DNA sequence: ACAATAGTGTCTCTGAGACAGTATGAT
DNA sequence: ATCATACTGTCTCAGAGACACTATTGT
């Protein structure tokens, strides 16, 4: 086994090609030091039996939903939600996990994510973005499993359609991700910065909490960033980290791209869009400035909201041409 | 084999926990539907023999080097360089590949990258960032290999030290990555945008070229981005894509972080820093505006350049505290 | 003196922040 | 008329772009 692994690694790195071995007869007919052409080499190639990891995809599926309105004429508030699935087997039995599954041969991690998304939500064409690959050897207590994580954004109207048709083991959780501590420690050799985020997930029946740390070590010529789960109540595996990574990606991109439009239905008001921005960023924005900023991302429609208990609002649609 | 895979996937997704099976005696003593506690489950857990991919890391190691100066008093220009390794075995015998290797059990992909970096360059503490995981099933003709790619930034003075101590099969290539076509195609159902980048890598002996396309499909509720290699002359595997992804990450981050400082030695002039920005972004910047912009990322030192054939320049050092 | 780079001052333009003011439909 | 939201106008401030100007060395 060790022998195979070594050979693999040598092949991958590549050694100095032996000049006489590199007789290039025709295109694709170069021979290696054993006198084999590429097709001959591949025909005799043995995969070897050294250890390989399992690779899974885990998905953070975001959507935005209205909360109930207090007052017949007040606008409903928006909440950011993620889909979680309660585990029915060990490990982490009874805990909540991100939807995901193993990548199969002859598919990409992205195809696995699309497949999983369809199985779990019935939704098909959505915004999907690869986040990060988590590879701590013991992140899954069963065996060596890496997770290539994805973020999906679903427009809220699509969600209404399929809500409830899936089993009870899946539930939408309202998400709050808040910076609760920021620290800067100055050593003689460098700086350590850390941020603590409190993650709270609430469904109708459960509340899950976790504390995630982002830690950055900056020294002369070395720089390292790591995520740690400081406490975790109800989430399976390292999924608190993955949700944290997704929130940071989402927040980062909201500011300088039109990514939030993927969370909107076909027609929406600018106030609704602003609420989505606010719920993602976790802060209030000024109306006038917001409208100027998103003006080029949307197109006016001729439709208006009705029966709102106050002045009707113009409805807009996404302007894809302006999205990068 | 199929049976094992199914079980795996069921475990990962989690099924609705059977209420009576969830007798929670003590913390960690929950029993599953077979009456097993978590530790009992893990003790009897069988990994199964369904197919798993190999996982490798590939690294884009960037550094900046001076080119020769034309004139005794002119400043040398900077060039962005990446390290490539000539393959000594099939597949892609004789082609140039990114340094990389397989991830071993009990290490993370990042640790594999660090190990590989040290083996290949002797450098140890550097800026390292995960880029993207490439998983097209046939990206490696031998077998199913995913690549978790990383970008490393090495300060040019560290590189001078070890240059040449490694074998001839490794070489630094000057990199040029240029947008040569931008296209917007409007369909009735959406928009397809594409960007063609020309990648040129030159070493003292070789010139490699590739044409990489970034293609974004935006339709009502669906959004998809993909990279394609349109032509490729001299690079192994899908490494042209990986280099493209690295360049885009680097360019993106240069604009709003201090990432470029990782490419600088301990003491440097602001003009040198500006040249690094320019060579990464591929465009000229205005001096006054640039100096205002980076002012908070650097600290003055009391040292100056000497024997320059013109007015000496103040040397600065990195101000880590201001880097996010 | 001259070549070449180092470094500064300042005008303009743009875009975000702030806030006040006007508009409009449902009850 | 009132409530609640829709929408606009405009002042200010900060930062980027543009460009001109002064400063300082080695040869």
XYZ file of C-alpha atoms (C1' of nucleotides) in Angstrom:
702
model
C 0.000 0.000 0.000
C 2.775 2.337 0.931
C 4.471 1.480 -2.360
C 1.421 2.421 -4.390
C 1.017 5.686 -2.627
C 4.620 6.618 -3.293
C 4.246 5.845 -6.934
C 1.117 7.906 -7.133
C 2.797 10.863 -5.582
C 5.785 10.565 -7.843
C 3.539 10.516 -10.878
C 1.639 13.540 -9.729
C 4.699 15.616 -8.921
C 6.452 14.503 -12.047
C 10.158 13.716 -12.153
C 12.746 15.064 -14.525
C 11.906 13.491 -17.847
C 14.596 11.199 -19.074
C 15.680 12.729 -22.336
C 16.091 9.501 -24.270
C 12.749 8.272 -22.963
C 10.994 11.257 -24.434
C 11.157 10.166 -28.021
C 8.253 12.055 -29.446
C 7.214 10.093 -32.490
C 3.872 11.737 -33.073
C 1.496 13.834 -31.129
C 0.342 11.770 -28.134
C 2.945 9.083 -28.758
C 5.549 10.241 -26.259
C 7.006 7.301 -24.345
C 7.904 7.325 -20.677
C 10.945 5.768 -19.029
C 9.310 2.349 -19.291
C 8.768 2.812 -23.012
C 5.008 3.187 -22.706
C 2.851 5.601 -24.635
C 0.154 7.457 -22.734
C -2.612 5.095 -23.829
C -0.496 2.050 -22.986
C 0.243 3.571 -19.597
C -3.410 4.228 -18.886
C -4.385 0.713 -19.962
C -1.996 -0.866 -17.466
C -2.586 1.757 -14.765
C -3.560 0.280 -11.434
C -5.520 2.480 -9.078
C -3.802 1.013 -6.021
C -5.333 0.390 -2.671
C -4.069 3.185 -0.469
C -6.651 4.920 1.587
C -9.022 7.415 0.012
C -11.504 9.736 1.697
C -15.210 9.761 1.146
C -16.353 13.061 -0.283
C -19.743 14.509 0.549
C -21.452 17.758 -0.274
C -23.273 19.735 2.375
C -25.547 22.552 1.390
C -26.615 25.699 3.089
C -29.949 26.431 1.450
C -31.058 29.979 2.143
C -34.391 31.542 1.623
C -36.222 34.573 2.917
C -39.697 34.370 4.358
C -42.182 36.827 5.762
C -42.969 36.668 9.425
C -46.551 37.300 10.499
C -47.519 40.916 10.567
C -48.530 42.422 13.897
C -50.938 44.892 12.420
C -53.152 44.783 9.370
C -51.420 47.774 7.829
C -47.828 47.180 8.941
C -45.476 45.446 6.536
C -44.407 41.944 7.513
C -40.763 41.596 8.508
C -38.423 39.289 6.649
C -36.405 36.447 8.137
C -33.486 34.551 6.651
C -33.971 30.815 6.828
C -31.927 27.692 6.238
C -33.083 24.141 5.698
C -31.928 21.524 8.220
C -32.605 17.833 8.517
C -32.929 15.932 11.732
C -30.630 12.932 11.853
C -32.342 9.583 12.260
C -29.233 7.503 12.811
C -25.863 7.652 14.507
C -23.736 9.597 14.708
C -25.395 12.759 16.002
C -28.731 10.964 16.248
C -31.493 13.492 16.775
C -29.265 16.477 16.000
C -29.908 18.746 13.036
C -27.659 18.624 9.986
C -27.338 20.358 6.657
C -28.798 18.476 3.710
C -26.075 16.615 1.922
C -24.869 13.324 0.622
C -21.953 11.496 -0.848
C -20.594 12.348 -4.250
C -20.989 9.452 -6.639
C -18.596 8.344 -9.329
C -19.143 10.145 -12.626
C -20.616 13.257 -11.115
C -19.087 16.496 -9.927
C -19.560 17.813 -6.414
C -21.826 20.431 -7.940
C -23.981 17.800 -9.615
C -24.209 15.999 -6.291
C -25.358 19.238 -4.700
C -27.978 19.802 -7.402
C -29.226 16.252 -6.975
C -29.432 16.634 -3.224
C -31.211 19.940 -3.518
C -33.822 18.500 -5.814
C -34.385 15.478 -3.595
C -34.753 17.593 -0.519
C -36.701 20.593 -1.738
C -37.983 19.716 -5.213
C -36.417 22.926 -6.472
C -34.239 22.693 -9.506
C -32.818 25.806 -11.052
C -31.291 27.982 -8.389
C -28.237 29.972 -7.596
C -25.524 27.616 -6.398
C -22.032 28.506 -5.288
C -19.195 26.408 -3.929
C -18.067 27.615 -0.530
C -15.224 25.684 0.996
C -13.947 22.154 1.391
C -13.729 20.982 4.986
C -11.251 18.204 5.498
C -10.397 17.782 9.177
C -9.705 14.041 9.340
C -12.068 13.389 12.244
C -14.891 15.731 11.400
C -17.036 12.638 10.874
C -16.582 10.067 13.642
C -17.387 7.141 11.341
C -14.632 7.467 8.809
C -12.584 9.875 6.739
C -15.100 12.192 5.073
C -14.374 15.491 3.418
C -17.185 17.905 2.790
C -17.321 20.178 -0.203
C -19.867 22.735 0.871
C -22.242 24.730 -1.289
C -24.591 27.624 -0.739
C -27.939 27.739 -2.542
C -30.280 30.713 -2.760
C -33.944 30.004 -3.342
C -36.513 32.595 -4.114
C -39.184 32.590 -1.473
C -42.104 31.959 -3.831
C -40.597 28.665 -5.018
C -40.356 27.546 -1.429
C -43.994 28.145 -0.623
C -44.928 25.732 -3.393
C -43.139 22.705 -2.014
C -43.231 23.492 1.692
C -44.722 20.584 3.585
C -44.628 18.054 0.761
C -41.428 16.672 2.172
C -41.147 14.628 5.327
C -41.267 16.081 8.833
C -37.592 15.390 9.327
C -36.734 18.527 7.363
C -37.459 21.987 8.734
C -36.726 25.603 7.983
C -34.830 27.432 10.715
C -34.699 31.186 11.090
C -31.086 32.194 11.275
C -29.362 34.839 13.330
C -25.595 35.232 13.017
C -24.223 37.998 15.153
C -20.721 39.194 15.987
C -20.552 39.166 19.756
C -16.852 39.680 20.370
C -13.938 41.106 18.456
C -10.467 40.667 19.823
C -6.995 41.817 18.843
C -4.068 40.349 20.712
C -0.658 41.828 19.997
C 2.268 39.477 20.506
C 5.903 40.416 20.025
C 5.963 38.188 16.950
C 2.675 39.263 15.393
C -1.017 39.758 15.886
C -3.870 37.385 16.614
C -7.308 38.631 15.712
C -10.412 36.736 16.567
C -14.099 37.177 16.047
C -16.768 35.299 17.936
C -20.107 34.810 16.251
C -23.239 33.608 17.897
C -25.356 31.433 15.646
C -28.974 30.925 16.610
C -31.346 28.776 14.603
C -35.011 28.621 15.504
C -37.788 26.538 14.057
C -41.309 26.222 15.364
C -40.197 23.471 17.715
C -36.455 23.736 18.247
C -33.792 26.272 19.021
C -30.184 25.479 18.197
C -27.251 27.619 19.241
C -23.563 27.613 18.482
C -20.572 29.840 19.046
C -18.142 29.993 16.149
C -14.733 31.616 16.276
C -12.841 32.974 13.315
C -9.202 33.311 14.238
C -6.508 34.936 12.192
C -2.854 34.702 13.047
C -0.613 37.270 11.400
C 3.106 37.056 11.951
C 6.082 38.179 9.972
C 5.658 36.204 6.739
C 3.034 33.777 8.059
C -0.717 34.167 7.918
C -3.256 31.653 8.968
C -7.041 31.715 9.318
C -9.030 29.051 11.101
C -12.573 28.434 12.242
C -13.416 26.778 15.553
C -16.652 25.708 17.121
C -16.500 26.901 20.713
C -19.877 25.565 21.724
C -22.627 23.785 19.935
C -26.078 22.844 20.991
C -28.117 20.791 18.552
C -26.145 20.909 15.303
C -24.464 17.812 13.891
C -20.853 17.465 12.753
C -19.011 20.720 12.023
C -22.074 22.181 10.378
C -21.981 25.285 12.544
C -18.730 26.180 10.776
C -20.265 25.599 7.381
C -23.236 27.802 8.162
C -20.822 30.448 9.431
C -18.806 30.269 6.234
C -21.986 30.573 4.189
C -23.156 33.627 6.128
C -19.845 35.331 5.625
C -19.844 34.622 1.922
C -23.401 35.848 1.617
C -22.738 39.026 3.581
C -19.581 39.738 1.664
C -21.244 39.335 -1.709
C -24.416 41.213 -0.872
C -22.431 44.408 -0.547
C -20.868 44.408 -3.974
C -22.936 42.103 -6.169
C -26.601 41.582 -6.905
C -26.579 38.138 -5.286
C -29.526 39.002 -3.039
C -31.781 39.197 -6.089
C -31.681 35.421 -6.244
C -33.725 35.427 -3.061
C -36.472 37.563 -4.597
C -39.531 36.428 -6.537
C -40.106 37.655 -10.077
C -41.866 40.794 -8.940
C -40.944 42.561 -5.749
C -40.955 45.997 -4.183
C -37.779 47.913 -3.453
C -38.722 47.927 0.205
C -38.871 44.135 0.188
C -35.451 44.032 -1.451
C -34.132 46.421 1.152
C -35.494 44.189 3.911
C -33.613 41.256 2.408
C -30.403 43.246 2.411
C -31.054 44.278 5.996
C -31.751 40.791 7.223
C -28.591 39.464 5.577
C -26.363 42.250 6.792
C -27.975 42.438 10.190
C -28.268 46.208 10.124
C -30.632 48.886 8.921
C -29.998 50.794 5.735
C -31.114 54.230 4.663
C -33.867 54.152 2.121
C -32.721 56.850 -0.252
C -29.152 55.599 -0.463
C -30.296 52.023 -0.876
C -32.568 52.849 -3.775
C -29.808 54.715 -5.565
C -27.423 51.800 -5.051
C -29.677 49.049 -6.395
C -31.247 51.152 -9.152
C -29.160 49.542 -11.894
C -29.857 45.988 -10.643
C -33.602 46.196 -11.167
C -36.112 47.178 -13.837
C -39.412 48.927 -13.258
C -42.582 47.028 -14.011
C -46.027 48.531 -14.487
C -47.454 46.630 -11.575
C -48.136 47.875 -8.074
C -48.938 46.252 -4.769
C -52.601 46.349 -3.808
C -54.689 46.390 -0.656
C -51.757 47.259 1.530
C -53.482 49.615 3.915
C -51.278 52.423 2.671
C -49.832 53.856 -0.509
C -49.181 51.130 -3.116
C -45.639 50.349 -4.100
C -44.220 49.855 -7.534
C -43.102 46.322 -8.330
C -39.722 45.670 -9.929
C -38.068 42.753 -11.623
C -34.432 41.675 -11.672
C -32.187 43.200 -14.278
C -29.853 40.301 -15.028
C -27.875 42.243 -17.571
C -26.406 44.373 -14.895
C -25.330 41.515 -12.664
C -21.689 40.543 -12.924
C -21.457 -2.374 -2.591
C -24.632 -0.669 -3.676
C -26.174 -1.634 -0.342
C -23.386 0.071 1.629
C -23.680 3.222 -0.379
C -27.384 3.413 0.261
C -26.886 2.978 3.974
C -24.261 5.669 4.015
C -26.512 8.099 2.273
C -29.407 7.349 4.553
C -27.216 7.942 7.595
C -25.945 11.194 6.258
C -29.341 12.556 5.372
C -30.855 11.374 8.572
C -34.302 9.854 8.787
C -37.087 10.793 11.087
C -36.009 9.519 14.481
C -38.233 6.793 15.764
C -39.616 8.226 18.977
C -39.442 5.064 21.047
C -35.943 4.361 19.749
C -34.772 7.675 21.096
C -34.718 6.716 24.762
C -32.263 9.241 26.030
C -30.849 7.646 29.174
C -27.891 9.928 29.700
C -25.979 12.386 27.621
C -24.427 10.462 24.714
C -26.457 7.340 25.474
C -29.204 7.846 22.922
C -30.037 4.606 21.150
C -30.900 4.271 17.484
C -33.557 2.059 15.904
C -31.275 -0.949 16.316
C -30.879 -0.205 20.024
C -27.262 0.910 19.683
C -25.641 3.792 21.512
C -23.380 6.065 19.502
C -20.192 4.372 20.694
C -21.604 0.938 20.005
C -22.633 2.103 16.564
C -19.187 3.464 15.802
C -17.515 0.280 17.062
C -19.513 -1.863 14.642
C -19.461 0.665 11.813
C -18.163 -0.723 8.568
C -16.693 1.695 6.080
C -17.995 -0.275 3.131
C -16.370 -0.701 -0.226
C -18.190 1.678 -2.523
C -16.027 3.811 -4.701
C -14.210 6.821 -3.279
C -12.263 9.480 -5.118
C -8.622 10.303 -4.570
C -8.183 13.833 -3.315
C -5.153 15.876 -4.230
C -4.129 19.446 -3.582
C -2.731 21.603 -6.327
C -1.072 24.871 -5.491
C -0.661 28.082 -7.360
C 2.462 29.536 -5.774
C 2.839 33.192 -6.648
C 5.785 35.422 -6.201
C 6.965 38.706 -7.660
C 10.433 39.148 -9.105
C 12.337 41.995 -10.634
C 13.139 41.822 -14.299
C 16.524 43.143 -15.453
C 16.721 46.870 -15.715
C 17.458 48.375 -19.117
C 19.283 51.369 -17.755
C 21.482 51.898 -14.724
C 19.154 54.519 -13.306
C 15.790 53.122 -14.349
C 13.849 51.047 -11.829
C 13.484 47.353 -12.649
C 10.006 46.228 -13.587
C 8.176 43.579 -11.618
C 6.775 40.326 -12.946
C 4.293 37.949 -11.345
C 5.536 34.388 -11.364
C 4.152 30.946 -10.632
C 6.001 27.732 -9.928
C 5.404 24.822 -12.307
C 6.815 21.331 -12.425
C 7.536 19.371 -15.547
C 5.894 15.979 -15.493
C 8.248 13.029 -15.752
C 5.614 10.324 -16.192
C 2.298 9.722 -17.848
C -0.193 11.197 -18.137
C 0.812 14.557 -19.600
C 4.442 13.457 -19.777
C 6.633 16.463 -20.435
C 3.835 18.962 -19.799
C 4.010 21.464 -16.969
C 1.817 21.036 -13.902
C 1.146 22.843 -10.661
C 2.939 21.432 -7.636
C 0.639 19.156 -5.728
C 0.107 15.742 -4.277
C -2.373 13.439 -2.709
C -3.896 14.170 0.652
C -2.925 11.510 3.175
C -5.060 10.067 5.935
C -4.910 12.118 9.134
C -4.075 15.376 7.470
C -6.226 18.185 6.131
C -6.013 19.404 2.564
C -4.332 22.483 3.945
C -1.688 20.421 5.733
C -1.104 18.550 2.497
C -0.617 21.881 0.750
C 1.827 23.078 3.401
C 3.777 19.835 3.151
C 3.906 20.073 -0.612
C 4.978 23.678 -0.504
C 7.831 22.894 1.849
C 8.990 19.949 -0.235
C 8.936 21.936 -3.407
C 10.246 25.318 -2.336
C 11.687 24.899 1.158
C 9.492 27.770 2.265
C 7.400 27.249 5.341
C 5.354 30.100 6.731
C 3.441 31.772 3.986
C 0.034 33.072 3.116
C -2.145 30.177 2.042
C -5.739 30.283 0.909
C -8.084 27.613 -0.337
C -9.429 28.404 -3.782
C -11.815 25.875 -5.199
C -12.348 22.149 -5.430
C -12.325 20.794 -8.957
C -14.183 17.547 -9.330
C -14.905 16.792 -12.973
C -14.826 12.988 -12.946
C -12.353 12.690 -15.816
C -10.071 15.577 -15.098
C -7.349 13.013 -14.428
C -7.284 10.267 -17.062
C -5.906 7.679 -14.610
C -8.692 7.562 -12.085
C -11.207 9.619 -10.130
C -9.204 12.461 -8.614
C -10.598 15.634 -7.125
C -8.315 18.580 -6.629
C -8.660 20.966 -3.741
C -6.663 23.930 -4.960
C -4.755 26.472 -2.914
C -3.038 29.743 -3.616
C 0.214 30.602 -1.838
C 1.915 33.984 -1.786
C 5.651 34.041 -1.196
C 7.648 37.146 -0.576
C 10.284 37.547 -3.222
C 13.246 37.621 -0.817
C 12.420 34.161 0.513
C 12.405 32.843 -3.006
C 15.856 34.145 -3.889
C 17.253 32.106 -0.985
C 16.088 28.720 -2.203
C 16.049 29.282 -5.932
C 18.157 26.683 -7.698
C 18.529 24.309 -4.770
C 15.665 22.289 -6.141
C 15.833 20.072 -9.195
C 15.659 21.336 -12.754
C 12.191 19.919 -13.190
C 10.727 22.900 -11.338
C 10.736 26.366 -12.884
C 9.279 29.793 -12.305
C 7.064 31.068 -15.096
C 6.196 34.685 -15.657
C 2.455 34.958 -15.873
C 0.226 37.097 -18.020
C -3.544 36.755 -17.703
C -5.430 39.070 -19.949
C -9.080 39.504 -20.827
C -9.227 39.271 -24.588
C -12.958 39.013 -25.189
C -16.111 39.903 -23.338
C -19.425 38.736 -24.673
C -23.034 39.207 -23.754
C -25.615 37.107 -25.516
C -29.258 37.887 -24.875
C -31.652 34.992 -25.233
C -35.379 35.194 -24.790
C -35.012 33.149 -21.604
C -32.022 34.935 -20.106
C -28.491 36.148 -20.649
C -25.226 34.357 -21.288
C -22.120 36.303 -20.469
C -18.690 35.028 -21.239
C -15.173 36.220 -20.761
C -12.162 34.820 -22.574
C -8.818 35.100 -20.879
C -5.490 34.465 -22.491
C -2.988 32.864 -20.150
C 0.661 33.052 -21.119
C 3.396 31.518 -19.025
C 7.021 32.069 -19.945
C 10.159 30.637 -18.411
C 13.682 30.953 -19.732
C 13.153 27.923 -21.918
C 9.452 27.435 -22.456
C 6.327 29.335 -23.344
C 2.930 27.876 -22.455
C -0.365 29.332 -23.564
C -3.977 28.625 -22.793
C -7.344 30.174 -23.444
C -9.757 29.988 -20.532
C -13.425 30.887 -20.730
C -15.560 31.977 -17.809
C -19.187 31.539 -18.752
C -22.154 32.692 -16.761
C -25.690 31.688 -17.597
C -28.414 33.827 -16.068
C -31.993 32.845 -16.597
C -35.142 33.461 -14.655
C -34.324 31.780 -11.331
C -31.299 29.847 -12.551
C -27.705 30.975 -12.448
C -24.692 28.982 -13.391
C -21.009 29.762 -13.768
C -18.518 27.475 -15.413
C -14.929 27.517 -16.549
C -13.753 25.907 -19.767
C -10.360 25.437 -21.300
C -10.733 26.413 -24.943
C -7.165 25.739 -25.911
C -4.114 24.617 -24.055
C -0.536 24.346 -25.089
C 1.879 22.848 -22.576
C -0.111 22.722 -19.316
C -1.136 19.422 -17.741
C -4.597 18.412 -16.553
C -7.070 21.256 -15.986
C -4.372 23.382 -14.444
C -5.062 26.301 -16.747
C -8.430 26.619 -15.016
C -6.841 26.504 -11.591
C -4.374 29.221 -12.505
C -7.256 31.267 -13.865
C -9.220 30.837 -10.653
C -6.169 31.869 -8.657
C -5.626 34.998 -10.727
C -9.215 36.022 -10.295
C -9.102 35.515 -6.552
C -5.849 37.437 -6.325
C -7.135 40.322 -8.435
C -10.363 40.487 -6.513
C -8.671 40.568 -3.152
C -5.944 43.012 -4.078
C -8.518 45.730 -4.530
C -10.047 45.573 -1.093
C -7.561 43.818 1.203
C -3.867 44.068 1.954
C -3.192 40.629 0.454
C -0.495 41.954 -1.848
C 1.673 42.743 1.164
C 2.352 39.028 1.496
C 4.338 39.301 -1.707
C 6.589 42.021 -0.284
C 9.835 41.601 1.683
C 10.140 43.073 5.171
C 11.242 46.442 3.880
C 9.973 47.849 0.631
C 9.292 51.129 -1.104
C 5.808 52.337 -1.875
C 6.719 52.396 -5.538
C 7.633 48.697 -5.353
C 4.285 47.981 -3.689
C 2.526 49.946 -6.384
C 4.318 47.941 -9.059
C 3.071 44.749 -7.414
C -0.490 46.044 -7.485
C -0.060 47.038 -11.098
C 1.349 43.718 -12.182
C -1.486 41.849 -10.459
C -4.237 44.073 -11.777
C -2.667 44.429 -15.190
C -3.155 48.180 -15.297
C -1.404 51.349 -14.232
C -2.403 53.211 -11.100
C -2.013 56.836 -10.187
C 0.735 57.441 -7.664
C -0.962 59.940 -5.397
C -4.196 58.008 -5.109
C -2.359 54.750 -4.557
C -0.286 56.147 -1.710
C -3.366 57.488 0.027
C -5.107 54.149 -0.361
C -2.358 51.974 1.095
C -1.248 54.447 3.744
C -2.973 52.587 6.559
C -1.583 49.196 5.471
C 2.059 50.166 5.939
C 4.320 51.745 8.539
C 7.199 54.085 7.842
C 10.686 52.887 8.675
C 13.778 55.099 9.049
C 15.558 53.381 6.203
C 15.976 54.558 2.656
C 17.078 52.978 -0.585
C 20.650 53.780 -1.596
C 22.655 54.094 -4.778
C 19.656 54.290 -6.951
C 20.854 56.829 -9.471
C 18.099 59.155 -8.317
C 16.382 60.425 -5.222
C 16.340 57.745 -2.486
C 13.031 56.313 -1.415
C 11.744 55.703 2.058
C 11.333 52.060 3.021
C 8.155 50.830 4.671
C 7.108 47.709 6.495
C 3.752 45.917 6.656
C 1.253 47.092 9.203
C -0.448 43.829 10.116
C -2.790 45.460 12.572
C -4.647 47.129 9.774
C -5.104 44.019 7.686
C -8.463 42.334 7.965
C 23.115 70.315 -15.222
C 20.413 66.253 -16.062
C 17.922 62.036 -15.730
C 14.985 59.680 -13.188
C 12.359 58.751 -9.425
C 10.231 60.429 -4.702
C 6.753 62.643 -2.756
C 2.904 66.388 -2.039
C -1.023 69.656 -2.943
C -5.336 70.417 -4.646
C -9.297 70.489 -7.799
C -13.020 67.728 -9.370
C -16.320 64.126 -9.523
C -18.889 60.459 -7.668
C -21.275 57.948 -4.347
C -22.698 57.063 0.432
C -24.755 58.979 4.726
C -28.161 61.785 6.712
C -32.422 63.778 6.986
C -36.341 66.312 5.760
C -40.031 66.766 2.883
C -43.944 65.402 -0.321
C -47.232 61.648 -2.196
C -50.868 58.283 -1.909
C -54.225 54.449 -0.926
C -57.080 51.952 2.781
C -59.736 52.569 6.626
C -58.455 62.878 8.680
C -55.131 59.582 9.887
C -51.928 55.859 9.517
C -48.338 53.770 7.436
C -45.641 53.324 3.851
C -43.799 55.140 -0.959
C -40.782 57.988 -2.976
C -37.746 62.276 -3.902
C -34.611 66.272 -3.131
C -30.568 68.011 -1.402
C -26.733 68.973 1.805
C -22.528 67.055 3.454
C -18.539 64.311 3.684
C -15.060 60.941 2.210
C -12.509 58.832 -1.219
C -10.880 58.084 -6.028
C -9.229 60.159 -10.378
C -6.470 63.513 -12.529
C -2.690 66.347 -12.891
C 0.699 69.609 -11.751
C 4.234 70.853 -8.925
C 8.400 70.469 -5.795
C 12.338 67.558 -3.787
C 16.488 64.807 -3.948
C 19.919 61.802 -5.282
C 24.077 59.733 -8.555
C 26.494 60.566 -12.517
